[in-house]
Amino acid sequence: MNISVPTDLKCRALAACLWLASLSAFAELPRHDLIVELRQIEDQAGYVVSTQPRTPALAPQQVQVRNGEKAVLRMGQSMPVKWTQSVAVQSGRTEGAGVSYGLTWMQAGQSFTVTPRWPGGKQPVVLQVEVQSASVDASTGAELPTQQRSELATTLSAPLGQWVTLASTGGEQQQKGVYSSRAAADTRQLIQVRVSAR
């Protein structure tokens, strides 16, 4: 005797099994609060001499989150930028000039989203990380500042208590003991994360 099961019932049964499996996997995680830190540093293998102060694109961030949960940290600001829209000069009987200004709002800041899953003991932490940043640069000499945006999304394993490099930006690594006068902007930058258990 053959019994046919409707397809939608099969799908619901499968979804219920997956949900129960995810619950059991979550229940196996130790109930710990974890501290996740994010930073951007220069690769210090060599020495770079520059007259420009170095400011990391990413400010150091630290969040505390329950093992297996998601944490989101956002910091930002809106900056008004005034610019000249048009200039009109009137000649004739009445001479005069008129200037029209425009106003633009630019966003700067960064956001950090992380979900750590630590099985406990000496096992590494599995991290899902998203980092976004936006900056405004008014030093270009243009009427309107330039706006830069960057985004990083990755999943990785990190040993507990150790800094792990998520990404690197900029030039190549300097050789140890070598001095350079090249632009500081070419210096290799490392974006790193560290997870500690409380």
Short mmCIF file of C-alpha atoms in Angstrom, two decimals:
data_model
loop_
_atom_site.label_atom_id
_atom_site.label_comp_id
_atom_site.label_asym_id
_atom_site.label_seq_id
_atom_site.Cartn_x
_atom_site.Cartn_y
_atom_site.Cartn_z
CA MET A 1 0.00 0.00 0.00
CA ASN A 2 1.46 3.38 -1.05
CA ILE A 3 0.76 6.54 0.96
CA SER A 4 1.42 9.85 -0.78
CA VAL A 5 2.44 12.84 1.33
CA PRO A 6 1.61 16.32 0.00
CA THR A 7 4.64 18.34 -1.06
CA ASP A 8 3.81 21.32 1.19
CA LEU A 9 3.66 18.95 4.19
CA LYS A 10 7.10 17.60 3.30
CA CYS A 11 8.48 21.15 3.09
CA ARG A 12 6.99 22.05 6.47
CA ALA A 13 8.43 18.89 8.04
CA LEU A 14 11.87 19.67 6.59
CA ALA A 15 11.72 23.26 7.84
CA ALA A 16 10.76 22.02 11.32
CA CYS A 17 13.70 19.58 11.34
CA LEU A 18 16.14 22.33 10.29
CA TRP A 19 14.75 24.66 12.97
CA LEU A 20 15.17 21.96 15.66
CA ALA A 21 18.70 21.24 14.44
CA SER A 22 19.63 24.94 14.66
CA LEU A 23 18.15 25.10 18.18
CA SER A 24 20.16 22.09 19.30
CA ALA A 25 23.35 23.54 17.77
CA PHE A 26 22.71 26.82 19.57
CA ALA A 27 22.04 24.98 22.86
CA GLU A 28 25.46 23.31 22.60
CA LEU A 29 27.30 26.63 22.66
CA PRO A 30 28.67 27.59 26.10
CA ARG A 31 26.73 30.39 27.76
CA HIS A 32 29.47 32.99 27.83
CA ASP A 33 29.65 36.67 27.10
CA LEU A 34 32.39 37.38 24.57
CA ILE A 35 34.29 40.62 23.95
CA VAL A 36 35.00 41.31 20.26
CA GLU A 37 37.51 44.05 19.38
CA LEU A 38 38.20 45.61 15.99
CA ARG A 39 41.21 47.76 15.08
CA GLN A 40 43.23 49.06 12.16
CA ILE A 41 47.02 49.24 12.49
CA GLU A 42 50.06 49.88 10.30
CA ASP A 43 52.27 46.98 9.28
CA GLN A 44 55.39 47.89 11.29
CA ALA A 45 57.99 45.66 9.63
CA GLY A 46 59.88 48.73 8.33
CA TYR A 47 60.01 52.45 9.11
CA VAL A 48 58.09 55.08 7.16
CA VAL A 49 59.00 58.74 7.59
CA SER A 50 56.18 61.15 6.82
CA THR A 51 55.30 64.78 7.58
CA GLN A 52 51.59 63.89 7.58
CA PRO A 53 49.99 62.51 10.76
CA ARG A 54 48.57 59.04 10.38
CA THR A 55 44.92 58.62 11.32
CA PRO A 56 43.43 55.14 10.98
CA ALA A 57 40.38 54.98 8.72
CA LEU A 58 38.68 52.76 11.30
CA ALA A 59 38.39 53.85 14.91
CA PRO A 60 38.98 51.03 17.43
CA GLN A 61 35.71 49.38 18.45
CA GLN A 62 34.74 46.92 21.15
CA VAL A 63 31.45 45.12 21.72
CA GLN A 64 30.28 42.61 24.30
CA VAL A 65 27.95 39.92 23.00
CA ARG A 66 26.46 36.60 24.13
CA ASN A 67 28.02 33.57 22.47
CA GLY A 68 26.03 32.79 19.30
CA GLU A 69 24.22 36.14 19.22
CA LYS A 70 24.62 39.10 16.87
CA ALA A 71 26.03 42.50 17.90
CA VAL A 72 25.77 45.73 15.89
CA LEU A 73 27.68 48.93 16.65
CA ARG A 74 27.17 52.07 14.56
CA MET A 75 28.83 55.45 14.96
CA GLY A 76 28.35 58.31 12.54
CA GLN A 77 27.73 61.96 11.93
CA SER A 78 26.12 64.13 9.28
CA MET A 79 28.13 67.13 8.08
CA PRO A 80 26.63 70.10 6.21
CA VAL A 81 28.71 71.26 3.25
CA LYS A 82 27.95 74.68 1.76
CA TRP A 83 28.95 75.30 -1.83
CA THR A 84 28.53 78.04 -4.45
CA GLN A 85 25.73 77.15 -6.82
CA SER A 86 25.74 80.19 -9.12
CA VAL A 87 27.09 83.73 -9.41
CA ALA A 88 25.17 86.43 -11.31
CA VAL A 89 26.51 89.87 -12.21
CA GLN A 90 24.10 92.59 -13.32
CA SER A 91 25.29 95.63 -15.28
CA GLY A 92 23.45 98.63 -16.60
CA ARG A 93 21.69 101.34 -14.62
CA THR A 94 21.97 99.33 -11.42
CA GLU A 95 25.10 97.33 -10.97
CA GLY A 96 25.24 94.44 -8.55
CA ALA A 97 26.01 90.80 -8.03
CA GLY A 98 24.17 87.86 -6.58
CA VAL A 99 25.50 84.58 -5.25
CA SER A 100 23.39 81.47 -4.78
CA TYR A 101 24.56 78.78 -2.36
CA GLY A 102 23.70 75.10 -2.15
CA LEU A 103 23.75 72.86 0.90
CA THR A 104 24.71 69.19 0.83
CA TRP A 105 24.78 66.78 3.77
CA MET A 106 27.59 64.20 3.82
CA GLN A 107 27.73 61.13 6.06
CA ALA A 108 30.82 59.92 7.89
CA GLY A 109 31.22 57.07 10.35
CA GLN A 110 31.45 53.32 10.60
CA SER A 111 29.44 50.26 11.52
CA PHE A 112 30.57 46.91 12.92
CA THR A 113 28.38 43.79 12.88
CA VAL A 114 29.63 40.51 14.33
CA THR A 115 28.21 37.09 15.25
CA PRO A 116 30.65 34.90 17.23
CA ARG A 117 30.13 31.16 17.73
CA TRP A 118 32.53 29.57 20.19
CA PRO A 119 32.16 25.83 20.95
CA GLY A 120 34.25 26.23 24.12
CA GLY A 121 37.62 25.04 25.38
CA LYS A 122 40.58 25.64 23.07
CA GLN A 123 38.41 25.57 19.95
CA PRO A 124 38.59 28.64 17.66
CA VAL A 125 35.74 31.11 17.45
CA VAL A 126 33.80 31.17 14.17
CA LEU A 127 33.14 34.82 13.34
CA GLN A 128 30.76 36.37 10.85
CA VAL A 129 31.97 39.96 10.46
CA GLU A 130 30.73 42.98 8.50
CA VAL A 131 32.54 46.32 8.60
CA GLN A 132 31.46 49.48 6.77
CA SER A 133 33.05 52.91 6.87
CA ALA A 134 32.49 56.28 5.23
CA SER A 135 34.80 59.31 5.42
CA VAL A 136 34.83 62.85 4.06
CA ASP A 137 38.07 64.39 2.76
CA ALA A 138 38.09 68.18 2.37
CA SER A 139 41.83 68.43 1.65
CA THR A 140 41.52 67.81 -2.11
CA GLY A 141 41.05 71.51 -2.94
CA ALA A 142 37.77 70.84 -4.73
CA GLU A 143 34.69 72.86 -3.92
CA LEU A 144 32.93 69.77 -2.63
CA PRO A 145 34.83 67.32 -0.39
CA THR A 146 35.33 63.79 -1.67
CA GLN A 147 33.56 60.96 0.09
CA GLN A 148 35.10 57.51 0.45
CA ARG A 149 33.26 54.33 1.38
CA SER A 150 34.55 50.84 2.15
CA GLU A 151 32.85 47.57 3.04
CA LEU A 152 34.12 44.23 4.30
CA ALA A 153 32.13 41.04 4.91
CA THR A 154 33.77 37.71 5.79
CA THR A 155 33.52 34.54 7.87
CA LEU A 156 36.64 33.17 9.56
CA SER A 157 38.00 31.14 12.48
CA ALA A 158 39.92 33.02 15.17
CA PRO A 159 41.85 31.56 18.12
CA LEU A 160 40.54 32.94 21.40
CA GLY A 161 42.54 35.93 22.69
CA GLN A 162 44.63 36.46 19.52
CA TRP A 163 44.54 39.27 16.96
CA VAL A 164 43.60 37.93 13.53
CA THR A 165 43.90 39.93 10.31
CA LEU A 166 40.62 40.27 8.40
CA ALA A 167 42.00 42.30 5.50
CA SER A 168 44.96 44.44 4.47
CA THR A 169 45.01 47.67 2.49
CA GLY A 170 47.71 49.89 1.02
CA GLY A 171 51.19 49.09 -0.24
CA GLU A 172 53.43 46.11 0.23
CA GLN A 173 55.00 45.17 3.54
CA GLN A 174 58.17 47.10 4.39
CA GLN A 175 61.37 45.11 4.79
CA LYS A 176 62.65 44.96 8.34
CA GLY A 177 65.23 47.67 9.12
CA VAL A 178 64.46 49.63 5.93
CA TYR A 179 63.67 53.36 6.07
CA SER A 180 61.29 54.88 3.54
CA SER A 181 60.18 58.43 2.78
CA ARG A 182 57.28 57.39 0.59
CA ALA A 183 53.79 58.69 1.26
CA ALA A 184 52.21 57.41 4.45
CA ALA A 185 49.06 56.63 2.46
CA ASP A 186 51.02 53.82 0.76
CA THR A 187 51.77 52.14 4.08
CA ARG A 188 50.17 48.72 4.44
CA GLN A 189 47.21 48.80 6.81
CA LEU A 190 45.86 45.74 8.64
CA ILE A 191 42.26 45.37 9.82
CA GLN A 192 42.25 42.97 12.75
CA VAL A 193 39.79 41.37 15.15
CA ARG A 194 40.22 39.67 18.53
CA VAL A 195 37.73 37.68 20.63
CA SER A 196 38.09 37.22 24.40
CA ALA A 197 35.90 35.30 26.82
CA ARG A 198 34.77 37.04 29.98
#
